[in-house]
mmCIF file of C-alpha atoms in Angstrom:
data_model
loop_
_atom_site.group_PDB
_atom_site.id
_atom_site.type_symbol
_atom_site.label_atom_id
_atom_site.label_comp_id
_atom_site.label_asym_id
_atom_site.label_seq_id
_atom_site.Cartn_x
_atom_site.Cartn_y
_atom_site.Cartn_z
ATOM 1 C CA MET L 1 9.647 28.941 0.577
ATOM 2 C CA MET L 2 6.416 28.353 1.970
ATOM 3 C CA PRO L 3 6.129 26.848 5.734
ATOM 4 C CA VAL L 4 4.919 23.299 5.975
ATOM 5 C CA ASP L 5 1.842 24.008 7.944
ATOM 6 C CA GLU L 6 0.717 26.928 5.462
ATOM 7 C CA ALA L 7 1.047 24.534 2.587
ATOM 8 C CA ILE L 8 -1.035 21.653 4.156
ATOM 9 C CA GLU L 9 -3.766 24.395 5.141
ATOM 10 C CA ARG L 10 -3.846 25.515 1.484
ATOM 11 C CA ILE L 11 -3.928 22.103 0.141
ATOM 12 C CA PHE L 12 -6.931 21.223 2.462
ATOM 13 C CA ARG L 13 -8.805 24.179 1.382
ATOM 14 C CA LYS L 14 -8.924 22.812 -2.069
ATOM 15 C CA LEU L 15 -9.935 19.160 -1.274
ATOM 16 C CA PRO L 16 -12.531 17.897 -3.565
ATOM 17 C CA THR L 17 -15.790 16.206 -2.106
ATOM 18 C CA LEU L 18 -15.904 12.628 -3.009
ATOM 19 C CA GLY L 19 -19.257 11.656 -1.673
ATOM 20 C CA SER L 20 -20.041 8.281 -0.113
ATOM 21 C CA GLU L 21 -21.055 4.770 -1.254
ATOM 22 C CA THR L 22 -22.556 1.610 0.453
ATOM 23 C CA VAL L 23 -20.235 -1.413 0.883
ATOM 24 C CA PRO L 24 -20.728 -5.036 2.353
ATOM 25 C CA LEU L 25 -19.302 -5.478 5.948
ATOM 26 C CA ALA L 26 -17.112 -8.052 4.471
ATOM 27 C CA LYS L 27 -15.367 -5.174 2.431
ATOM 28 C CA ALA L 28 -15.218 -2.361 4.801
ATOM 29 C CA HIS L 29 -12.136 -2.827 6.568
ATOM 30 C CA GLY L 30 -9.889 0.156 6.457
ATOM 31 C CA ARG L 31 -12.899 2.206 4.896
ATOM 32 C CA VAL L 32 -13.996 5.463 6.652
ATOM 33 C CA LEU L 33 -17.484 5.691 8.065
ATOM 34 C CA ALA L 34 -19.465 8.437 6.197
ATOM 35 C CA ARG L 35 -22.200 8.352 8.654
ATOM 36 C CA PRO L 36 -22.664 7.381 12.268
ATOM 37 C CA LEU L 37 -23.160 3.708 13.158
ATOM 38 C CA VAL L 38 -26.591 3.566 14.956
ATOM 39 C CA ALA L 39 -27.771 0.349 16.593
ATOM 40 C CA THR L 40 -31.067 -1.101 15.264
ATOM 41 C CA HIS L 41 -31.742 -3.353 17.955
ATOM 42 C CA SER L 42 -30.385 -3.824 21.716
ATOM 43 C CA GLN L 43 -27.545 -5.985 22.618
ATOM 44 C CA PRO L 44 -28.161 -8.522 24.064
ATOM 45 C CA PRO L 45 -31.702 -8.647 22.821
ATOM 46 C CA PHE L 46 -32.616 -10.562 26.247
ATOM 47 C CA ASP L 47 -31.346 -11.134 29.661
ATOM 48 C CA ALA L 48 -28.791 -13.793 29.239
ATOM 49 C CA SER L 49 -26.446 -15.874 31.310
ATOM 50 C CA ALA L 50 -22.656 -14.707 31.487
ATOM 51 C CA MET L 51 -21.394 -18.220 32.342
ATOM 52 C CA ASP L 52 -22.272 -21.794 32.476
ATOM 53 C CA GLY L 53 -24.263 -22.707 35.557
ATOM 54 C CA TYR L 54 -27.674 -22.671 36.897
ATOM 55 C CA ALA L 55 -30.368 -19.980 36.797
ATOM 56 C CA VAL L 56 -31.938 -19.446 40.071
ATOM 57 C CA ARG L 57 -34.103 -17.019 42.299
ATOM 58 C CA ALA L 58 -31.410 -15.605 44.409
ATOM 59 C CA ALA L 59 -34.102 -15.351 47.447
ATOM 60 C CA GLU L 60 -34.654 -19.037 47.277
ATOM 61 C CA VAL L 61 -31.079 -20.299 47.579
ATOM 62 C CA VAL L 62 -30.057 -21.714 50.841
ATOM 63 C CA PRO L 63 -26.505 -23.315 51.153
ATOM 64 C CA GLY L 64 -26.988 -27.037 51.090
ATOM 65 C CA ARG L 65 -30.738 -27.107 50.511
ATOM 66 C CA PRO L 66 -31.416 -28.625 47.049
ATOM 67 C CA LEU L 67 -33.395 -27.130 44.280
ATOM 68 C CA LYS L 68 -35.207 -29.005 41.780
ATOM 69 C CA LEU L 69 -33.802 -29.128 38.139
ATOM 70 C CA ALA L 70 -36.600 -28.020 35.991
ATOM 71 C CA GLY L 71 -34.751 -28.104 32.516
ATOM 72 C CA THR L 72 -32.127 -26.481 30.332
ATOM 73 C CA SER L 73 -31.710 -23.053 28.642
ATOM 74 C CA GLN L 74 -29.041 -22.904 26.093
ATOM 75 C CA ALA L 75 -27.837 -20.693 23.487
ATOM 76 C CA GLY L 76 -30.524 -20.820 20.539
ATOM 77 C CA ALA L 77 -32.699 -22.817 22.625
ATOM 78 C CA ARG L 78 -34.329 -21.249 25.659
ATOM 79 C CA PHE L 79 -36.328 -22.912 28.564
ATOM 80 C CA VAL L 80 -39.986 -22.338 27.597
ATOM 81 C CA GLY L 81 -42.324 -21.514 30.457
ATOM 82 C CA MET L 82 -41.735 -19.991 33.759
ATOM 83 C CA MET L 83 -39.437 -21.507 36.312
ATOM 84 C CA GLU L 84 -41.472 -22.213 39.444
ATOM 85 C CA HIS L 85 -40.630 -21.568 43.099
ATOM 86 C CA GLY L 86 -38.228 -24.115 44.281
ATOM 87 C CA GLN L 87 -36.645 -24.783 40.834
ATOM 88 C CA CYS L 88 -33.524 -24.081 38.936
ATOM 89 C CA VAL L 89 -32.444 -24.327 35.308
ATOM 90 C CA ARG L 90 -29.402 -25.464 33.879
ATOM 91 C CA ILE L 91 -27.980 -22.696 31.810
ATOM 92 C CA PHE L 92 -25.134 -21.975 29.344
ATOM 93 C CA THR L 93 -23.261 -18.843 28.357
ATOM 94 C CA GLY L 94 -25.343 -16.539 26.286
ATOM 95 C CA ALA L 95 -28.543 -18.458 26.940
ATOM 96 C CA PRO L 96 -31.885 -16.418 27.609
ATOM 97 C CA MET L 97 -32.535 -16.326 31.430
ATOM 98 C CA PRO L 98 -35.683 -18.316 32.285
ATOM 99 C CA ILE L 99 -38.650 -16.282 33.307
ATOM 100 C CA GLY L 100 -38.707 -15.930 37.248
ATOM 101 C CA ALA L 101 -34.891 -16.521 37.448
ATOM 102 C CA ASP L 102 -32.753 -13.442 38.555
ATOM 103 C CA ALA L 103 -29.293 -14.986 38.942
ATOM 104 C CA VAL L 104 -26.680 -17.479 37.748
ATOM 105 C CA ILE L 105 -24.380 -19.633 40.003
ATOM 106 C CA MET L 106 -21.465 -21.028 38.029
ATOM 107 C CA GLN L 107 -21.425 -24.893 37.954
ATOM 108 C CA GLU L 108 -18.395 -25.173 40.033
ATOM 109 C CA GLU L 109 -20.339 -23.976 43.048
ATOM 110 C CA ALA L 110 -23.016 -26.458 42.419
ATOM 111 C CA THR L 111 -23.599 -29.996 43.469
ATOM 112 C CA ALA L 112 -25.934 -32.111 41.305
ATOM 113 C CA LYS L 113 -27.510 -35.368 42.728
ATOM 114 C CA GLY L 114 -29.926 -36.638 40.053
ATOM 115 C CA ASN L 115 -32.507 -33.603 39.538
ATOM 116 C CA GLN L 116 -31.723 -32.160 43.192
ATOM 117 C CA ILE L 117 -29.244 -29.318 42.843
ATOM 118 C CA SER L 118 -27.495 -27.681 45.696
ATOM 119 C CA PHE L 119 -25.304 -24.570 46.035
ATOM 120 C CA GLU L 120 -22.431 -23.387 48.282
ATOM 121 C CA LYS L 121 -23.085 -19.789 48.401
ATOM 122 C CA VAL L 122 -26.213 -17.326 48.333
ATOM 123 C CA PRO L 123 -26.034 -15.135 45.009
ATOM 124 C CA LYS L 124 -26.904 -11.527 44.830
ATOM 125 C CA PRO L 125 -29.587 -10.773 42.396
ATOM 126 C CA GLY L 126 -28.357 -9.997 38.855
ATOM 127 C CA GLN L 127 -25.209 -12.168 39.480
ATOM 128 C CA SER L 128 -23.625 -13.417 36.272
ATOM 129 C CA VAL L 129 -26.548 -11.974 34.215
ATOM 130 C CA ARG L 130 -26.144 -9.663 31.007
ATOM 131 C CA ARG L 131 -29.288 -7.690 31.068
ATOM 132 C CA GLN L 132 -31.251 -6.727 28.042
ATOM 133 C CA GLY L 133 -29.482 -3.870 26.381
ATOM 134 C CA PHE L 134 -26.406 -4.247 28.576
ATOM 135 C CA GLU L 135 -23.971 -3.560 25.667
ATOM 136 C CA PHE L 136 -26.024 -1.107 23.635
ATOM 137 C CA LEU L 137 -29.740 -0.103 23.331
ATOM 138 C CA ARG L 138 -31.699 0.360 20.013
ATOM 139 C CA GLY L 139 -30.925 4.038 18.771
ATOM 140 C CA THR L 140 -27.439 4.273 20.447
ATOM 141 C CA GLU L 141 -24.689 5.812 18.326
ATOM 142 C CA LEU L 142 -21.914 3.163 18.437
ATOM 143 C CA LEU L 143 -19.236 4.973 16.232
ATOM 144 C CA PRO L 144 -19.042 8.489 14.887
ATOM 145 C CA ALA L 145 -18.398 9.366 11.238
ATOM 146 C CA GLY L 146 -14.876 9.872 10.432
ATOM 147 C CA VAL L 147 -13.424 6.578 11.897
ATOM 148 C CA GLY L 148 -11.286 4.142 10.093
ATOM 149 C CA LEU L 149 -12.925 0.849 10.528
ATOM 150 C CA THR L 150 -10.840 -1.660 12.222
ATOM 151 C CA PRO L 151 -11.596 -5.526 12.843
ATOM 152 C CA ALA L 152 -13.101 -4.870 16.164
ATOM 153 C CA MET L 153 -15.208 -2.119 14.710
ATOM 154 C CA LEU L 154 -16.501 -4.416 11.992
ATOM 155 C CA ASN L 155 -17.233 -7.040 14.753
ATOM 156 C CA LEU L 156 -19.389 -4.321 16.422
ATOM 157 C CA ALA L 157 -21.158 -3.418 13.297
ATOM 158 C CA ALA L 158 -22.127 -7.120 12.513
ATOM 159 C CA SER L 159 -23.439 -7.377 16.344
ATOM 160 C CA ALA L 160 -25.688 -4.469 15.369
ATOM 161 C CA ASN L 161 -27.116 -6.419 12.613
ATOM 162 C CA ARG L 162 -25.672 -4.152 9.924
ATOM 163 C CA PRO L 163 -24.590 -6.109 6.684
ATOM 164 C CA GLU L 164 -23.575 -2.919 4.841
ATOM 165 C CA LEU L 165 -22.030 0.473 5.829
ATOM 166 C CA GLN L 166 -21.987 3.702 4.309
ATOM 167 C CA VAL L 167 -18.346 4.768 3.872
ATOM 168 C CA THR L 168 -16.637 7.633 2.153
ATOM 169 C CA ARG L 169 -15.427 7.125 -1.424
ATOM 170 C CA ARG L 170 -11.624 6.795 -2.137
ATOM 171 C CA PRO L 171 -9.663 8.981 -4.723
ATOM 172 C CA ARG L 172 -8.329 7.515 -7.826
ATOM 173 C CA VAL L 173 -4.649 8.334 -7.947
ATOM 174 C CA ALA L 174 -1.933 8.283 -10.769
ATOM 175 C CA ILE L 175 1.942 8.187 -10.315
ATOM 176 C CA VAL L 176 4.359 9.266 -13.061
ATOM 177 C CA ALA L 177 8.139 9.079 -12.899
ATOM 178 C CA THR L 178 10.194 11.352 -14.995
ATOM 179 C CA GLY L 179 13.804 11.355 -15.927
ATOM 180 C CA ASP L 180 16.164 10.132 -18.684
ATOM 181 C CA GLU L 181 18.402 8.530 -16.223
ATOM 182 C CA LEU L 182 15.495 6.112 -14.914
ATOM 183 C CA VAL L 183 15.279 2.476 -15.590
ATOM 184 C CA PRO L 184 12.924 -0.129 -14.252
ATOM 185 C CA PRO L 185 14.107 -2.638 -11.576
ATOM 186 C CA GLY L 186 15.548 -5.748 -13.405
ATOM 187 C CA SER L 187 16.993 -3.747 -16.064
ATOM 188 C CA LEU L 188 20.697 -3.433 -16.930
ATOM 189 C CA PRO L 189 21.654 0.295 -16.283
ATOM 190 C CA GLY L 190 23.683 2.149 -18.703
ATOM 191 C CA PRO L 191 26.788 4.098 -17.630
ATOM 192 C CA ASP L 192 24.553 7.296 -16.838
ATOM 193 C CA GLN L 193 21.390 5.470 -15.584
ATOM 194 C CA ILE L 194 20.055 4.491 -12.302
ATOM 195 C CA ILE L 195 17.346 2.172 -11.012
ATOM 196 C CA ALA L 196 13.891 3.821 -10.615
ATOM 197 C CA SER L 197 12.566 3.089 -7.022
ATOM 198 C CA ASN L 198 10.144 6.071 -6.077
ATOM 199 C CA SER L 199 6.981 4.477 -7.307
ATOM 200 C CA TYR L 200 7.562 1.250 -5.628
ATOM 201 C CA GLY L 201 7.489 3.121 -2.235
ATOM 202 C CA LEU L 202 4.724 5.506 -3.224
ATOM 203 C CA VAL L 203 2.257 3.061 -4.447
ATOM 204 C CA PRO L 204 1.710 0.900 -1.171
ATOM 205 C CA MET L 205 1.951 4.154 0.964
ATOM 206 C CA LEU L 206 -0.833 5.501 -0.882
ATOM 207 C CA SER L 207 -2.960 2.465 -1.622
ATOM 208 C CA PRO L 208 -4.945 2.093 1.746
ATOM 209 C CA TYR L 209 -6.408 5.481 1.171
ATOM 210 C CA ALA L 210 -7.145 5.111 -2.650
ATOM 211 C CA GLU L 211 -9.760 3.396 -4.739
ATOM 212 C CA GLU L 212 -7.029 2.800 -7.222
ATOM 213 C CA VAL L 213 -3.274 3.767 -7.762
ATOM 214 C CA ILE L 214 -2.458 3.895 -11.465
ATOM 215 C CA ASP L 215 1.334 3.647 -12.082
ATOM 216 C CA LEU L 216 2.071 5.348 -15.358
ATOM 217 C CA GLY L 217 5.600 4.128 -15.281
ATOM 218 C CA ILE L 218 8.809 6.109 -16.325
ATOM 219 C CA VAL L 219 8.581 9.018 -18.792
ATOM 220 C CA LYS L 220 11.697 10.367 -20.340
ATOM 221 C CA ASP L 221 12.683 14.098 -20.057
ATOM 222 C CA ASP L 222 10.750 15.350 -23.113
ATOM 223 C CA LYS L 223 8.011 17.733 -23.071
ATOM 224 C CA GLY L 224 5.952 15.764 -25.461
ATOM 225 C CA LEU L 225 6.074 12.570 -23.798
ATOM 226 C CA ILE L 226 5.615 14.258 -20.297
ATOM 227 C CA GLU L 227 2.416 16.039 -21.783
ATOM 228 C CA ALA L 228 1.047 12.763 -23.231
ATOM 229 C CA ALA L 229 1.527 10.877 -19.972
ATOM 230 C CA LEU L 230 -0.170 13.745 -18.077
ATOM 231 C CA LEU L 231 -2.905 14.016 -20.352
ATOM 232 C CA ARG L 232 -3.638 10.185 -19.904
ATOM 233 C CA ALA L 233 -3.943 10.735 -16.207
ATOM 234 C CA PHE L 234 -6.239 13.647 -16.656
ATOM 235 C CA ASP L 235 -8.465 11.871 -19.198
ATOM 236 C CA ALA L 236 -8.878 8.999 -16.935
ATOM 237 C CA GLY L 237 -10.369 11.235 -14.497
ATOM 238 C CA VAL L 238 -8.027 10.725 -11.526
ATOM 239 C CA ASP L 239 -8.573 12.805 -8.394
ATOM 240 C CA VAL L 240 -5.008 12.954 -7.545
ATOM 241 C CA LEU L 241 -2.008 13.245 -9.812
ATOM 242 C CA VAL L 242 1.613 12.765 -8.619
ATOM 243 C CA THR L 243 4.660 12.945 -10.601
ATOM 244 C CA THR L 244 8.203 12.319 -9.351
ATOM 245 C CA GLY L 245 11.264 14.161 -10.700
ATOM 246 C CA GLY L 246 11.565 17.282 -12.858
ATOM 247 C CA ALA L 247 9.929 19.517 -10.148
ATOM 248 C CA SER L 248 12.687 22.076 -10.024
ATOM 249 C CA VAL L 249 13.355 24.789 -12.724
ATOM 250 C CA GLY L 250 16.484 23.395 -14.410
ATOM 251 C CA GLU L 251 16.900 23.422 -18.081
ATOM 252 C CA ARG L 252 15.623 19.704 -18.458
ATOM 253 C CA ASP L 253 13.021 19.922 -15.687
ATOM 254 C CA TYR L 254 9.911 20.183 -17.930
ATOM 255 C CA VAL L 255 7.297 19.090 -15.295
ATOM 256 C CA GLN L 256 6.237 22.532 -14.092
ATOM 257 C CA GLU L 257 6.052 23.945 -17.631
ATOM 258 C CA VAL L 258 4.027 20.993 -19.046
ATOM 259 C CA LEU L 259 1.592 21.448 -16.070
ATOM 260 C CA ARG L 260 1.153 24.960 -16.711
ATOM 261 C CA ASP L 261 0.539 24.354 -20.404
ATOM 262 C CA LEU L 262 -2.153 21.690 -19.447
ATOM 263 C CA GLY L 263 -4.019 24.477 -17.508
ATOM 264 C CA VAL L 264 -2.840 23.387 -13.941
ATOM 265 C CA GLN L 265 -2.916 26.355 -11.428
ATOM 266 C CA LEU L 266 0.100 26.125 -9.439
ATOM 267 C CA ASP L 267 -0.061 27.031 -5.792
ATOM 268 C CA PHE L 268 3.441 26.636 -4.769
ATOM 269 C CA TRP L 269 6.336 24.789 -5.584
ATOM 270 C CA LYS L 270 8.984 25.115 -2.737
ATOM 271 C CA LEU L 271 8.682 24.098 0.931
ATOM 272 C CA ARG L 272 10.534 25.238 4.056
ATOM 273 C CA MET L 273 11.210 21.548 4.897
ATOM 274 C CA ARG L 274 14.137 19.102 4.437
ATOM 275 C CA PRO L 275 14.436 16.741 2.799
ATOM 276 C CA GLY L 276 11.970 17.859 0.083
ATOM 277 C CA LYS L 277 12.374 21.449 -0.662
ATOM 278 C CA PRO L 278 11.146 21.333 -4.457
ATOM 279 C CA LEU L 279 7.604 20.181 -4.043
ATOM 280 C CA MET L 280 4.849 21.431 -6.423
ATOM 281 C CA PHE L 281 1.016 21.773 -5.665
ATOM 282 C CA GLY L 282 -1.642 22.789 -8.047
ATOM 283 C CA THR L 283 -4.881 22.051 -9.265
ATOM 284 C CA ARG L 284 -6.731 21.239 -12.588
ATOM 285 C CA GLY L 285 -10.478 21.302 -11.993
ATOM 286 C CA LYS L 286 -11.041 19.153 -9.076
ATOM 287 C CA THR L 287 -7.850 17.111 -9.678
ATOM 288 C CA LEU L 288 -5.094 17.776 -7.066
ATOM 289 C CA VAL L 289 -1.624 17.893 -8.535
ATOM 290 C CA PHE L 290 1.611 17.227 -6.771
ATOM 291 C CA GLY L 291 5.029 17.385 -8.053
ATOM 292 C CA LEU L 292 7.465 15.423 -5.863
ATOM 293 C CA PRO L 293 11.296 15.471 -5.767
ATOM 294 C CA GLY L 294 13.009 12.780 -7.539
ATOM 295 C CA ASN L 295 15.351 11.842 -4.934
ATOM 296 C CA PRO L 296 14.007 8.739 -3.364
ATOM 297 C CA VAL L 297 14.264 9.973 0.363
ATOM 298 C CA SER L 298 12.809 13.510 -0.594
ATOM 299 C CA ALA L 299 9.871 11.771 -2.366
ATOM 300 C CA LEU L 300 8.906 9.346 0.244
ATOM 301 C CA VAL L 301 9.267 12.097 3.116
ATOM 302 C CA THR L 302 7.153 14.756 1.399
ATOM 303 C CA ALA L 303 4.635 11.699 0.389
ATOM 304 C CA THR L 304 4.552 10.945 4.130
ATOM 305 C CA ILE L 305 4.114 14.559 5.387
ATOM 306 C CA ILE L 306 1.993 16.061 2.577
ATOM 307 C CA LEU L 307 0.370 13.409 0.471
ATOM 308 C CA LYS L 308 -0.725 10.841 3.018
ATOM 309 C CA PRO L 309 -2.563 13.476 5.193
ATOM 310 C CA THR L 310 -4.115 14.893 2.143
ATOM 311 C CA LEU L 311 -5.543 11.548 1.292
ATOM 312 C CA ARG L 312 -6.590 10.784 4.898
ATOM 313 C CA ALA L 313 -8.482 13.983 4.812
ATOM 314 C CA MET L 314 -10.067 13.342 1.307
ATOM 315 C CA VAL L 315 -11.507 10.116 2.698
ATOM 316 C CA GLY L 316 -12.856 11.752 5.764
ATOM 317 C CA HIS L 317 -10.504 10.695 8.673
ATOM 318 C CA THR L 318 -10.997 12.912 11.482
ATOM 319 C CA ASP L 319 -7.367 12.809 12.293
ATOM 320 C CA PRO L 320 -5.520 13.043 9.067
ATOM 321 C CA PHE L 321 -2.112 13.590 10.583
ATOM 322 C CA TRP L 322 -2.143 10.199 12.599
ATOM 323 C CA PRO L 323 0.113 8.747 13.845
ATOM 324 C CA ARG L 324 2.277 11.283 15.719
ATOM 325 C CA ILE L 325 3.580 10.738 19.117
ATOM 326 C CA ALA L 326 6.045 12.435 21.730
ATOM 327 C CA LEU L 327 9.073 10.238 22.889
ATOM 328 C CA PRO L 328 12.450 10.814 24.602
ATOM 329 C CA THR L 329 15.514 10.837 22.353
ATOM 330 C CA LEU L 330 18.389 8.744 23.183
ATOM 331 C CA GLN L 331 20.703 11.161 21.530
ATOM 332 C CA GLY L 332 20.644 14.754 21.488
ATOM 333 C CA LEU L 333 19.782 16.823 18.497
ATOM 334 C CA PRO L 334 22.006 19.586 16.925
ATOM 335 C CA PRO L 335 20.603 23.147 16.134
ATOM 336 C CA ASN L 336 18.481 23.282 13.040
ATOM 337 C CA GLY L 337 18.173 25.961 10.311
ATOM 338 C CA PRO L 338 15.354 27.650 8.669
ATOM 339 C CA ARG L 339 13.829 24.556 7.273
ATOM 340 C CA ARG L 340 11.876 22.075 9.186
ATOM 341 C CA HIS L 341 13.723 18.776 9.354
ATOM 342 C CA TYR L 342 12.136 15.430 9.262
ATOM 343 C CA MET L 343 15.089 13.637 10.577
ATOM 344 C CA ARG L 344 15.358 9.860 10.010
ATOM 345 C CA ALA L 345 15.130 7.821 13.385
ATOM 346 C CA SER L 346 14.553 4.210 14.761
ATOM 347 C CA LEU L 347 12.250 3.172 17.635
ATOM 348 C CA SER L 348 13.113 0.879 20.273
ATOM 349 C CA ARG L 349 11.977 -0.028 23.914
ATOM 350 C CA ASN L 350 13.668 0.621 27.192
ATOM 351 C CA GLU L 351 14.410 -2.055 29.895
ATOM 352 C CA ILE L 352 10.718 -1.545 30.997
ATOM 353 C CA GLY L 353 9.186 -1.517 27.630
ATOM 354 C CA TYR L 354 8.487 2.130 26.985
ATOM 355 C CA LEU L 355 9.142 3.417 23.556
ATOM 356 C CA GLN L 356 12.023 5.647 22.869
ATOM 357 C CA VAL L 357 13.648 7.128 19.551
ATOM 358 C CA THR L 358 17.224 7.464 18.390
ATOM 359 C CA PRO L 359 17.930 9.743 15.751
ATOM 360 C CA ILE L 360 19.777 8.677 12.407
ATOM 361 C CA PHE L 361 22.213 11.556 11.412
ATOM 362 C CA GLU L 362 22.263 10.716 7.741
ATOM 363 C CA THR L 363 20.919 13.829 5.707
ATOM 364 C CA ASP L 364 21.621 12.906 2.141
ATOM 365 C CA SER L 365 18.317 12.807 0.243
ATOM 366 C CA SER L 366 19.324 9.910 -2.034
ATOM 367 C CA HIS L 367 20.353 7.780 0.822
ATOM 368 C CA SER L 368 17.636 5.033 0.530
ATOM 369 C CA THR L 369 19.205 2.727 2.882
ATOM 370 C CA SER L 370 19.050 5.005 6.032
ATOM 371 C CA LEU L 371 15.266 5.522 5.379
ATOM 372 C CA ALA L 372 14.688 1.782 4.752
ATOM 373 C CA LEU L 373 16.385 1.082 8.255
ATOM 374 C CA ALA L 374 14.179 3.916 9.744
ATOM 375 C CA ASP L 375 10.923 3.476 11.300
ATOM 376 C CA ALA L 376 10.223 6.980 12.374
ATOM 377 C CA LEU L 377 10.774 10.602 11.610
ATOM 378 C CA ILE L 378 11.824 13.171 14.337
ATOM 379 C CA VAL L 379 10.131 16.480 13.716
ATOM 380 C CA VAL L 380 12.545 19.166 14.211
ATOM 381 C CA PRO L 381 11.238 22.705 14.003
ATOM 382 C CA GLU L 382 12.631 25.618 12.186
ATOM 383 C CA ASP L 383 15.466 27.296 13.833
ATOM 384 C CA ASP L 384 15.382 24.817 16.702
ATOM 385 C CA PRO L 385 18.338 25.459 19.339
ATOM 386 C CA GLY L 386 18.987 21.679 19.562
ATOM 387 C CA VAL L 387 17.860 19.505 22.415
ATOM 388 C CA PRO L 388 19.865 17.161 24.920
ATOM 389 C CA PRO L 389 19.440 13.456 25.334
ATOM 390 C CA GLY L 390 16.372 12.486 27.115
ATOM 391 C CA ALA L 391 14.411 15.345 25.800
ATOM 392 C CA ILE L 392 10.944 14.680 24.452
ATOM 393 C CA VAL L 393 10.536 15.249 20.749
ATOM 394 C CA ASP L 394 7.860 14.963 18.281
ATOM 395 C CA VAL L 395 7.908 11.681 16.132
ATOM 396 C CA ILE L 396 6.073 10.394 13.326
ATOM 397 C CA PRO L 397 6.050 6.482 13.165
ATOM 398 C CA LEU L 398 6.462 5.432 9.538
ATOM 399 C CA ASN L 399 4.958 1.861 9.862
ATOM 400 C CA TRP L 400 1.649 2.266 11.791
ATOM 401 C CA GLY L 401 -0.496 2.555 8.819
#
């Protein structure tokens, strides 16, 4: 059995290059920048007021001695001309500073009598003024390549006057479920059948990192049918093919045999992890091929640990293993064996609001309820001697993206 870290390293060495594309800003959320975002202008593009009030020359302000109101500067309509000595200008947040003014006094500290404006305090030069380029200057790198674009980042890109962004291309993924025992949800299962569930968890898990996830449905344990389904995926030119079930080497586990017959070069097919030991990986040309276990928990956990980081790396995320955090465990963990254990767990907050984790001791790989109620996995290292309550453990949140 191959260690998990070695398996991921071997997969990453075979990642295809997908290239990049330009997309409108409105469709860039969640995409990964292919090249740094560089400012094409300075922001703000002029000295601007940071609040509603009066633009003044700081040196001319004397408490109780009025200045003459010369006009108004508002966003989109600046005060035209130069503010003369002994004058002030009514100004609003974001409006350009008048020529000659060097400070803004908030309106709450001013008293107006007609066009005579007096002030309570003497401002410092630069008070409540956003200088030109205060946020960024033209030519500044605002975001590096490899970041997943968040709403705040798109806001920044718009401020930088970038209507389009160059992002990495996303892979096309196909999923095939195999097994005579499987029937789709909504069916009336026979006495020896179960409801298929794996694809309904895998598709939404992988979709944020894929251009398209093609669900090829359920295929019976028949070599000819399996071969036809896999050929449909290869002929469609997918970048990643995922099968579930049939990954072992039993008499009716045909997936590995069919993959070899179709020219897939298998790299490994057993991992030192639980749940999820029988996981296959291989390549056919530039297509990555994964054979996940059929048990629901095993399929979703191996997808979380192996598939999701692979897709994140393919689309250029600088941290393909995000999210991963260290938290105290509320209960102790028993000694672990030779396989790395991804233990189901739940997150909570203590009395002062800090996150903590509670292990779920259900280990059956078909127990979907325990995984559905879990919102984290505790990573228990191989041959770990166990830890007491309160110890810091390695945690993978499941619902953070």
